[in-house]
MMTF fields as JSON, N, C-alpha, C and O atoms, coordinates in Angstrom:
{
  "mmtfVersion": "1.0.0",
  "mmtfProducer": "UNKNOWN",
  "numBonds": 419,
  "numAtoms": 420,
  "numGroups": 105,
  "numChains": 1,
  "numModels": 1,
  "chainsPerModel": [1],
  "groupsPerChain": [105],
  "chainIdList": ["A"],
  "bondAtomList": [4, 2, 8, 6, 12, 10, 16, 14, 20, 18, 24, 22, 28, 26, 32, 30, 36, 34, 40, 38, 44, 42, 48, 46, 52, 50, 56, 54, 60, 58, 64, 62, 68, 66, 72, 70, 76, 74, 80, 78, 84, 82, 88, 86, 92, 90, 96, 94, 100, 98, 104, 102, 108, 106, 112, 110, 116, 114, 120, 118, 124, 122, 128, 126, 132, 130, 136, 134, 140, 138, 144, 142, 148, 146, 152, 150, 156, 154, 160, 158, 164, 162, 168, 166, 172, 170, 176, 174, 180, 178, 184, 182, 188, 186, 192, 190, 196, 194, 200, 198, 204, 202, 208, 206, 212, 210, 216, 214, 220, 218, 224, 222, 228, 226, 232, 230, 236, 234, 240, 238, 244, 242, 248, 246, 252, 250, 256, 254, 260, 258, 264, 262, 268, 266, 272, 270, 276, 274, 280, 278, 284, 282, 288, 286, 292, 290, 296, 294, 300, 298, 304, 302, 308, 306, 312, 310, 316, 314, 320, 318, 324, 322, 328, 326, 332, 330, 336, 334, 340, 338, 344, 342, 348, 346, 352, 350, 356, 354, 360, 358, 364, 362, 368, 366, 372, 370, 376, 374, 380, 378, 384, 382, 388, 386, 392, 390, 396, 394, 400, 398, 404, 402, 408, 406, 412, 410, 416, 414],
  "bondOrderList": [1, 1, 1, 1, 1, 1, 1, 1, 1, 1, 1, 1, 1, 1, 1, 1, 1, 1, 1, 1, 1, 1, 1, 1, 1, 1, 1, 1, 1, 1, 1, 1, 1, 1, 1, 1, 1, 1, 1, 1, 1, 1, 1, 1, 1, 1, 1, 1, 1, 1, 1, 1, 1, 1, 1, 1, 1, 1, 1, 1, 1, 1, 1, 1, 1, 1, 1, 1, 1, 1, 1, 1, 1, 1, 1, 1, 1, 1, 1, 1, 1, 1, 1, 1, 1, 1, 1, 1, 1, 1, 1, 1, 1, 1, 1, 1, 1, 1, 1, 1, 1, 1, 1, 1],
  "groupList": [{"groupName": "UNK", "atomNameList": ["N", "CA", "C", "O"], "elementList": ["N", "C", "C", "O"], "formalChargeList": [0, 0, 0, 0], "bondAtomList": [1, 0, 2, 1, 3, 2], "bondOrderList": [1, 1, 2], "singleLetterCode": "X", "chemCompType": "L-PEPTIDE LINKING"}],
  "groupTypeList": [0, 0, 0, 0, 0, 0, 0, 0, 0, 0, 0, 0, 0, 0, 0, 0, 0, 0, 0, 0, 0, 0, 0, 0, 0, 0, 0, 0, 0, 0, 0, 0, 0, 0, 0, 0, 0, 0, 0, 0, 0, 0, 0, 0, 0, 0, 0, 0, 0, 0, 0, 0, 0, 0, 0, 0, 0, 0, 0, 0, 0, 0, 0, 0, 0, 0, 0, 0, 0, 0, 0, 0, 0, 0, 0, 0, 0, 0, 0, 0, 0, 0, 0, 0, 0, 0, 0, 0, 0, 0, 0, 0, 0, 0, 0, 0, 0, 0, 0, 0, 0, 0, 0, 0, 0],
  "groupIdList": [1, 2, 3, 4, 5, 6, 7, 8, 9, 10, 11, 12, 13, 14, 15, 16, 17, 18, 19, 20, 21, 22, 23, 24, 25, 26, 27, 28, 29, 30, 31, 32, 33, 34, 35, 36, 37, 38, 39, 40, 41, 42, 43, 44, 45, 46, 47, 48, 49, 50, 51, 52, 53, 54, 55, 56, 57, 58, 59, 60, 61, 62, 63, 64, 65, 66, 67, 68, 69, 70, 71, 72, 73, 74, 75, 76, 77, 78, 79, 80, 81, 82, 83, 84, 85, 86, 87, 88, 89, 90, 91, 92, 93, 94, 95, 96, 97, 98, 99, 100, 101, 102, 103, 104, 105],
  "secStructList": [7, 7, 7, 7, 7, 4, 4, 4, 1, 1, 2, 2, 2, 2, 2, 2, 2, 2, 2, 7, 7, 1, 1, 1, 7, 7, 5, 1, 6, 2, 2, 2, 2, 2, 2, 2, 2, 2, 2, 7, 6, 6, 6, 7, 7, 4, 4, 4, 7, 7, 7, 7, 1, 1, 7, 7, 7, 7, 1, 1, 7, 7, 6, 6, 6, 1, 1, 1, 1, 7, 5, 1, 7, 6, 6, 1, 7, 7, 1, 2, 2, 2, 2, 2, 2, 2, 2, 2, 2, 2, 2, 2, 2, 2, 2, 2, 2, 2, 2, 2, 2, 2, 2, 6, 7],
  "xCoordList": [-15.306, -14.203, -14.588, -15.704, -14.232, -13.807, -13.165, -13.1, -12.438, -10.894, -9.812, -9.28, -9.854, -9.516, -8.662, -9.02, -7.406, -6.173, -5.297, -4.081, -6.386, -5.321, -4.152, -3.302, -3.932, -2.739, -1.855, -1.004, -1.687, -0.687, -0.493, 0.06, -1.082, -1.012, 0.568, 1.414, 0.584, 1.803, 2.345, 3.539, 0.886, 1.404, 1.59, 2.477, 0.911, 1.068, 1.937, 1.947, 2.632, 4.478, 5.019, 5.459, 5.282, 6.278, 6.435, 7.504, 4.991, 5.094, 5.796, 6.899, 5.113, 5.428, 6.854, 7.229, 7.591, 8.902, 9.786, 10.917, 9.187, 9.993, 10.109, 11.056, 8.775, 8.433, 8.721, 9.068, 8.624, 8.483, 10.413, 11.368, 10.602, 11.756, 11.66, 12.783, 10.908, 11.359, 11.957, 11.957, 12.551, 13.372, 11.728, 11.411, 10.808, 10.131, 8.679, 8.6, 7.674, 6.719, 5.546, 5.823, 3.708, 2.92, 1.524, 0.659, 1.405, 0.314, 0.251, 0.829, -0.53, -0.337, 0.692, 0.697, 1.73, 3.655, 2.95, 1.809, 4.506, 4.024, 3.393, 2.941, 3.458, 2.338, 0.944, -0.116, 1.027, -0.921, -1.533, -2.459, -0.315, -0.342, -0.431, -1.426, 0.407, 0.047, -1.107, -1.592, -1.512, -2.853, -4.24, -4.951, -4.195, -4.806, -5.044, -6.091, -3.577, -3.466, -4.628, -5.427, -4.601, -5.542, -6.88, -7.297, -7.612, -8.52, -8.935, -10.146, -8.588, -9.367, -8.542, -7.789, -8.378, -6.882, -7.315, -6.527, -8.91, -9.344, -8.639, -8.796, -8.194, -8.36, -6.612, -6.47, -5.963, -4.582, -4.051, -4.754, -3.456, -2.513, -1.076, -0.342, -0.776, 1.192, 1.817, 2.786, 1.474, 2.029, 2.116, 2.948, 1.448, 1.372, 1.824, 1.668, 2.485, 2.557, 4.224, 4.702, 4.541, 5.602, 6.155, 5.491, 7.695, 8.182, 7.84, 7.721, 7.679, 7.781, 10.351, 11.375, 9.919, 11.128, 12.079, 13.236, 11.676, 12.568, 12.037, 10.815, 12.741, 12.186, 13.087, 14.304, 12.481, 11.005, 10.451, 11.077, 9.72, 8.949, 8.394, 7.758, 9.061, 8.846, 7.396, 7.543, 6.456, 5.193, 4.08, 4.017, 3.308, 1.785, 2.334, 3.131, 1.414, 1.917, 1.072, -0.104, 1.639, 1.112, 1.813, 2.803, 1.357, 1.49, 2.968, 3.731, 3.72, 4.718, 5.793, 6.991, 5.292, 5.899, 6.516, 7.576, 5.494, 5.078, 3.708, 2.643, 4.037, 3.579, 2.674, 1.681, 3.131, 2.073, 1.468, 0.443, 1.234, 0.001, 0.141, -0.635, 1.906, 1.974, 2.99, 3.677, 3.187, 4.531, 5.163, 4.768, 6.038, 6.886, 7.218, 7.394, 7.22, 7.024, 6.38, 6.948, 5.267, 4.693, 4.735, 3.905, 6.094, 6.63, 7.047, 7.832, 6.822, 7.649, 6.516, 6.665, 5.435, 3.886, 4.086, 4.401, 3.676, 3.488, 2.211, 1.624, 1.4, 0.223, 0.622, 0.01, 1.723, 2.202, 2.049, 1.786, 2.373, 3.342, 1.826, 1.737, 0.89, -0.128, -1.094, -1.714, -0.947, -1.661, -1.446, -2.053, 0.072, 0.917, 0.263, -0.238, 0.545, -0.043, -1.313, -1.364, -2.711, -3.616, -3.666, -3.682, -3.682, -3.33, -2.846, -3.471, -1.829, -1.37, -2.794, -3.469, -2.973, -3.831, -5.097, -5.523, -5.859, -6.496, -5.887, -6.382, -4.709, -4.679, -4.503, -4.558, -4.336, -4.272, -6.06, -6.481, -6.627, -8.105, -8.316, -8.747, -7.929, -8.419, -8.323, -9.265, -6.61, -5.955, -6.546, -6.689, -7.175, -8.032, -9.709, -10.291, -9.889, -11.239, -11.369, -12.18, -10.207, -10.269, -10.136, -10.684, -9.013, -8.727, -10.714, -11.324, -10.7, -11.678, -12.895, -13.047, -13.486, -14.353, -13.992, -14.738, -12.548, -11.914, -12.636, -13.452, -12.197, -12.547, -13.851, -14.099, -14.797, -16.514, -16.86, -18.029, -16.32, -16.742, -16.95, -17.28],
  "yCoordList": [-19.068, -18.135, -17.109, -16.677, -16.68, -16.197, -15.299, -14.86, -14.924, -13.63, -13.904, -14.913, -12.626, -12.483, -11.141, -9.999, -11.586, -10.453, -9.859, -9.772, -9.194, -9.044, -8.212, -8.116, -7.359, -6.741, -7.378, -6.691, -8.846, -9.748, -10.877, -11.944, -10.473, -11.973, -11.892, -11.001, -12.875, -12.7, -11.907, -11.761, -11.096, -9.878, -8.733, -7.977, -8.357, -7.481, -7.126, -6.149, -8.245, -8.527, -8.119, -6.988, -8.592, -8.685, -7.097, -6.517, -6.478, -5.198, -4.412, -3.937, -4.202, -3.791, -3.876, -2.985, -4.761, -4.876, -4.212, -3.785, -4.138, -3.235, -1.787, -1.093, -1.496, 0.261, 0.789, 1.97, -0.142, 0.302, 1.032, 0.258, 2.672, 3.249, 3.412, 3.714, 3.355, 3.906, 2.427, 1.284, 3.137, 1.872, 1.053, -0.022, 1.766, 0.681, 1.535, 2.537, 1.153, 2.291, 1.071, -0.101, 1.714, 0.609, 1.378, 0.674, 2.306, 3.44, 4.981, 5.913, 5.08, 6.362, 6.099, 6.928, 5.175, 5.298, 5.619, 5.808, 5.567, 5.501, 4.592, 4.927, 2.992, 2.421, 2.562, 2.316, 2.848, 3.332, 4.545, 4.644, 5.619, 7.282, 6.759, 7.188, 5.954, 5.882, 5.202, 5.56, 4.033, 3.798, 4.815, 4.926, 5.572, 6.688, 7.587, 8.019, 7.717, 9.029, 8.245, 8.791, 7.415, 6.21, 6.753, 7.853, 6.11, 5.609, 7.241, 7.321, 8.289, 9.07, 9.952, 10.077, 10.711, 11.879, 13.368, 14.163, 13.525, 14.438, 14.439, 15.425, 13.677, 13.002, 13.151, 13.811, 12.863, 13.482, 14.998, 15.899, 15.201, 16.345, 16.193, 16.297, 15.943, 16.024, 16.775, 16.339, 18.417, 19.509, 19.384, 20.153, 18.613, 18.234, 16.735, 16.435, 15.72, 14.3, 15.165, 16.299, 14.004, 13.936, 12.666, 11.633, 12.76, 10.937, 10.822, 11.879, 9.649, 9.414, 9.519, 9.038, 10.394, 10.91, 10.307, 10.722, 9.127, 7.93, 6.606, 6.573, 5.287, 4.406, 2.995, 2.909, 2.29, 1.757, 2.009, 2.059, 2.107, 2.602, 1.253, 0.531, 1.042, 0.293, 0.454, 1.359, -0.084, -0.226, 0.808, 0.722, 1.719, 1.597, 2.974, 3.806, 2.889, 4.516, 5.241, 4.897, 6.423, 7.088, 8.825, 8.825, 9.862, 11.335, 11.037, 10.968, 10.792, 11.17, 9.912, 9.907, 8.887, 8.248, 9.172, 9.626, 9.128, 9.656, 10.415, 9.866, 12.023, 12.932, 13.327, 14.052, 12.797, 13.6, 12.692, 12.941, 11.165, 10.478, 9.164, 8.21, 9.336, 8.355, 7.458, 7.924, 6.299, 5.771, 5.098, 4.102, 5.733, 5.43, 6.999, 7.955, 6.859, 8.256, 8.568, 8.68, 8.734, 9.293, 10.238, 10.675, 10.793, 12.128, 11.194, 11.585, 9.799, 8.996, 8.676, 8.588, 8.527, 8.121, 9.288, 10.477, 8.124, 8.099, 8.047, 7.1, 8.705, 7.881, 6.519, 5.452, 6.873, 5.7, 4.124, 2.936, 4.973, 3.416, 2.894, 1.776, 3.603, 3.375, 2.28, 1.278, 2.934, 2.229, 0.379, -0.666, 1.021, -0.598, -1.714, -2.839, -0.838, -1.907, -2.253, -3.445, -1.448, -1.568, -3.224, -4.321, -2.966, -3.48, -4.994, -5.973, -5.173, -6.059, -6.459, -7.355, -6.247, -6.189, -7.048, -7.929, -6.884, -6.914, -8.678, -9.639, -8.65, -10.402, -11.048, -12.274, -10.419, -11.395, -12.033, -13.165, -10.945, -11.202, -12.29, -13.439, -11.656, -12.595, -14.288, -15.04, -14.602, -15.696, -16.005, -17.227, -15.401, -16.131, -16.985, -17.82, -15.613, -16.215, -17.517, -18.423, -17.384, -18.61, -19.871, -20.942, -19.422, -20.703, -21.672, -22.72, -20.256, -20.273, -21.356, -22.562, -20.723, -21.398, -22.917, -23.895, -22.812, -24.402, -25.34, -26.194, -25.05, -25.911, -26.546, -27.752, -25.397, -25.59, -26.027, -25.967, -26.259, -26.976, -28.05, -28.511],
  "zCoordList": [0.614, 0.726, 1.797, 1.508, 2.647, 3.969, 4.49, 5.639, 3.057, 3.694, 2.119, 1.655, 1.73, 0.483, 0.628, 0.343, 1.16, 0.908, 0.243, 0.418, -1.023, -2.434, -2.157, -3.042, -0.618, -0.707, -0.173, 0.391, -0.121, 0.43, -0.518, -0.251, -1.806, -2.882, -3.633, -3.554, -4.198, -4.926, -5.808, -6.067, -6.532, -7.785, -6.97, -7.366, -5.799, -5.663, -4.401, -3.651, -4.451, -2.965, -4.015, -3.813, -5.41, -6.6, -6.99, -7.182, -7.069, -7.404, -6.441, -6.709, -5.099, -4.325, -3.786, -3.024, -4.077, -3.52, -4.828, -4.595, -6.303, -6.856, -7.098, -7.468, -6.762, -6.501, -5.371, -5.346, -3.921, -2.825, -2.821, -2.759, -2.904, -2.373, -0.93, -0.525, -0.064, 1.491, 2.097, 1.642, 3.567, 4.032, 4.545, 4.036, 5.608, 5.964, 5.952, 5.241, 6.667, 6.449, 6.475, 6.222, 6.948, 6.674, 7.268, 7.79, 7.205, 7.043, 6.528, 7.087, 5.395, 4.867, 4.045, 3.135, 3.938, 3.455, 2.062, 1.641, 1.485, -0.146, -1.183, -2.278, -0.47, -1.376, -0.704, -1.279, 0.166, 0.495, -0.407, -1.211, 0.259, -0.493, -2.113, -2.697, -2.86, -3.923, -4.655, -5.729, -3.805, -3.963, -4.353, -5.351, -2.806, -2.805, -4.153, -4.634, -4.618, -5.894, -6.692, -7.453, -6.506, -8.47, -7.555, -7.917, -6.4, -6.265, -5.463, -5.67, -4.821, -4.36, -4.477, -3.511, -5.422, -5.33, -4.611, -4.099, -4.731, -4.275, -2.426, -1.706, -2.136, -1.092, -0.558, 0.471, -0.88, -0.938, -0.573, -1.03, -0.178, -0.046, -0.016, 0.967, -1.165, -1.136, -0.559, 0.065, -0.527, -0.381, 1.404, 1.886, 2.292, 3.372, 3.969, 5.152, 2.834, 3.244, 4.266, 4.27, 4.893, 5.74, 5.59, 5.5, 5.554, 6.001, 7.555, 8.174, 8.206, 9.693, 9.908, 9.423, 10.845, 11.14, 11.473, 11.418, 11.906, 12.334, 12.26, 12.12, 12.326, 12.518, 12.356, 12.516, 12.12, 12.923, 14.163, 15.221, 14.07, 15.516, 15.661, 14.895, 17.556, 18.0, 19.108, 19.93, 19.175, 19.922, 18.873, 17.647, 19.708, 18.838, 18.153, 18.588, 16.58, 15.709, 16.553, 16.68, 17.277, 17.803, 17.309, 16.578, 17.66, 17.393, 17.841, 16.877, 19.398, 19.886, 18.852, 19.138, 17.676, 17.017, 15.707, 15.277, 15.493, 13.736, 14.184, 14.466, 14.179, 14.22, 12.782, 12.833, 11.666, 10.567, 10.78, 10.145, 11.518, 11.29, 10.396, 10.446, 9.091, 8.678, 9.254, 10.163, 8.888, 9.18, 7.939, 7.334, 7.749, 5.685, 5.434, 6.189, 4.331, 3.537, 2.507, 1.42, 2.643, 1.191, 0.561, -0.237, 0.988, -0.506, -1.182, -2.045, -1.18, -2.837, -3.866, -5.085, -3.208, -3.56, -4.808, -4.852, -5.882, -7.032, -7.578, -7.055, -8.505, -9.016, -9.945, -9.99, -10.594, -11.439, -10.681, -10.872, -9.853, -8.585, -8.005, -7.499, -8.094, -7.691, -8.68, -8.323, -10.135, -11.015, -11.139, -11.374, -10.734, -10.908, -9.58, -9.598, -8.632, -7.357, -7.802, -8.105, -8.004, -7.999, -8.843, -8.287, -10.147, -11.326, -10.725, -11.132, -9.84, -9.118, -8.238, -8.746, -7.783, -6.488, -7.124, -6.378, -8.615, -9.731, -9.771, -9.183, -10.648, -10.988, -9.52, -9.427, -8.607, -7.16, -7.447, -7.686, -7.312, -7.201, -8.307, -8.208, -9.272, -10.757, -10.174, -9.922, -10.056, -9.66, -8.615, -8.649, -7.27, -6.51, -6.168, -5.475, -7.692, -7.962, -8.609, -8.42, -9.565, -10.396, -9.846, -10.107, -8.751, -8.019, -6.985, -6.77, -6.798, -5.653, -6.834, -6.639, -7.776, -9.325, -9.606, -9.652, -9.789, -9.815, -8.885, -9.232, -7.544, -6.132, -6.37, -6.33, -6.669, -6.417, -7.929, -8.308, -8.384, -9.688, -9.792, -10.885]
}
């Protein structure tokens, strides 16, 4: 095994497509920001998140794109929404290991 992308497995597209409220977003947004809340909250500042002002932004995220740095919005970022992805993110792994155990058996 080689490359193990639990934030692209199937539990955690399923989750993600029912928590995810912003239109588009894919750094800092609210399922990263909510990630964050579970795994480093010290680490967060809500009172400072920003939505990116427009979008999609077409070519590289840059300052003159998305100025706070994110692109989404993570004033939606939840810790809840966070527990759930994670949690997701968790049986991707589970379901890949197992698969992965099966093979080499």
């Amino acid at each position: 095994m080689t490359h193990l992308r639990i934030h692209a497995g199937p539990a955690y597209k399923a989750a993600a497509d029912a928590l995810r409220e912003q239109a588009f977003g894919s750094h800092a947004d609210e399922l990263e920001t909510s990630r964050m809340l579970v795994i480093a909250p010290e680490h967060v500042h809500m009172p400072h998140a920003a939505a990116t002002p427009r979008g999609p932004i077409e070519g590289p995220l840059t300052r003159a794109n998305a100025p706070s740095g994110s692109y989404g919005d993570p004033t939606l970022a939840t810790r809840e929404k966070g527990e759930r992805l994670i949690a997701a993110m968790l049986d991707d792994l589970v379901a890949a290991m197992k698969g992965y155990m099966n093979r080499t058996a």
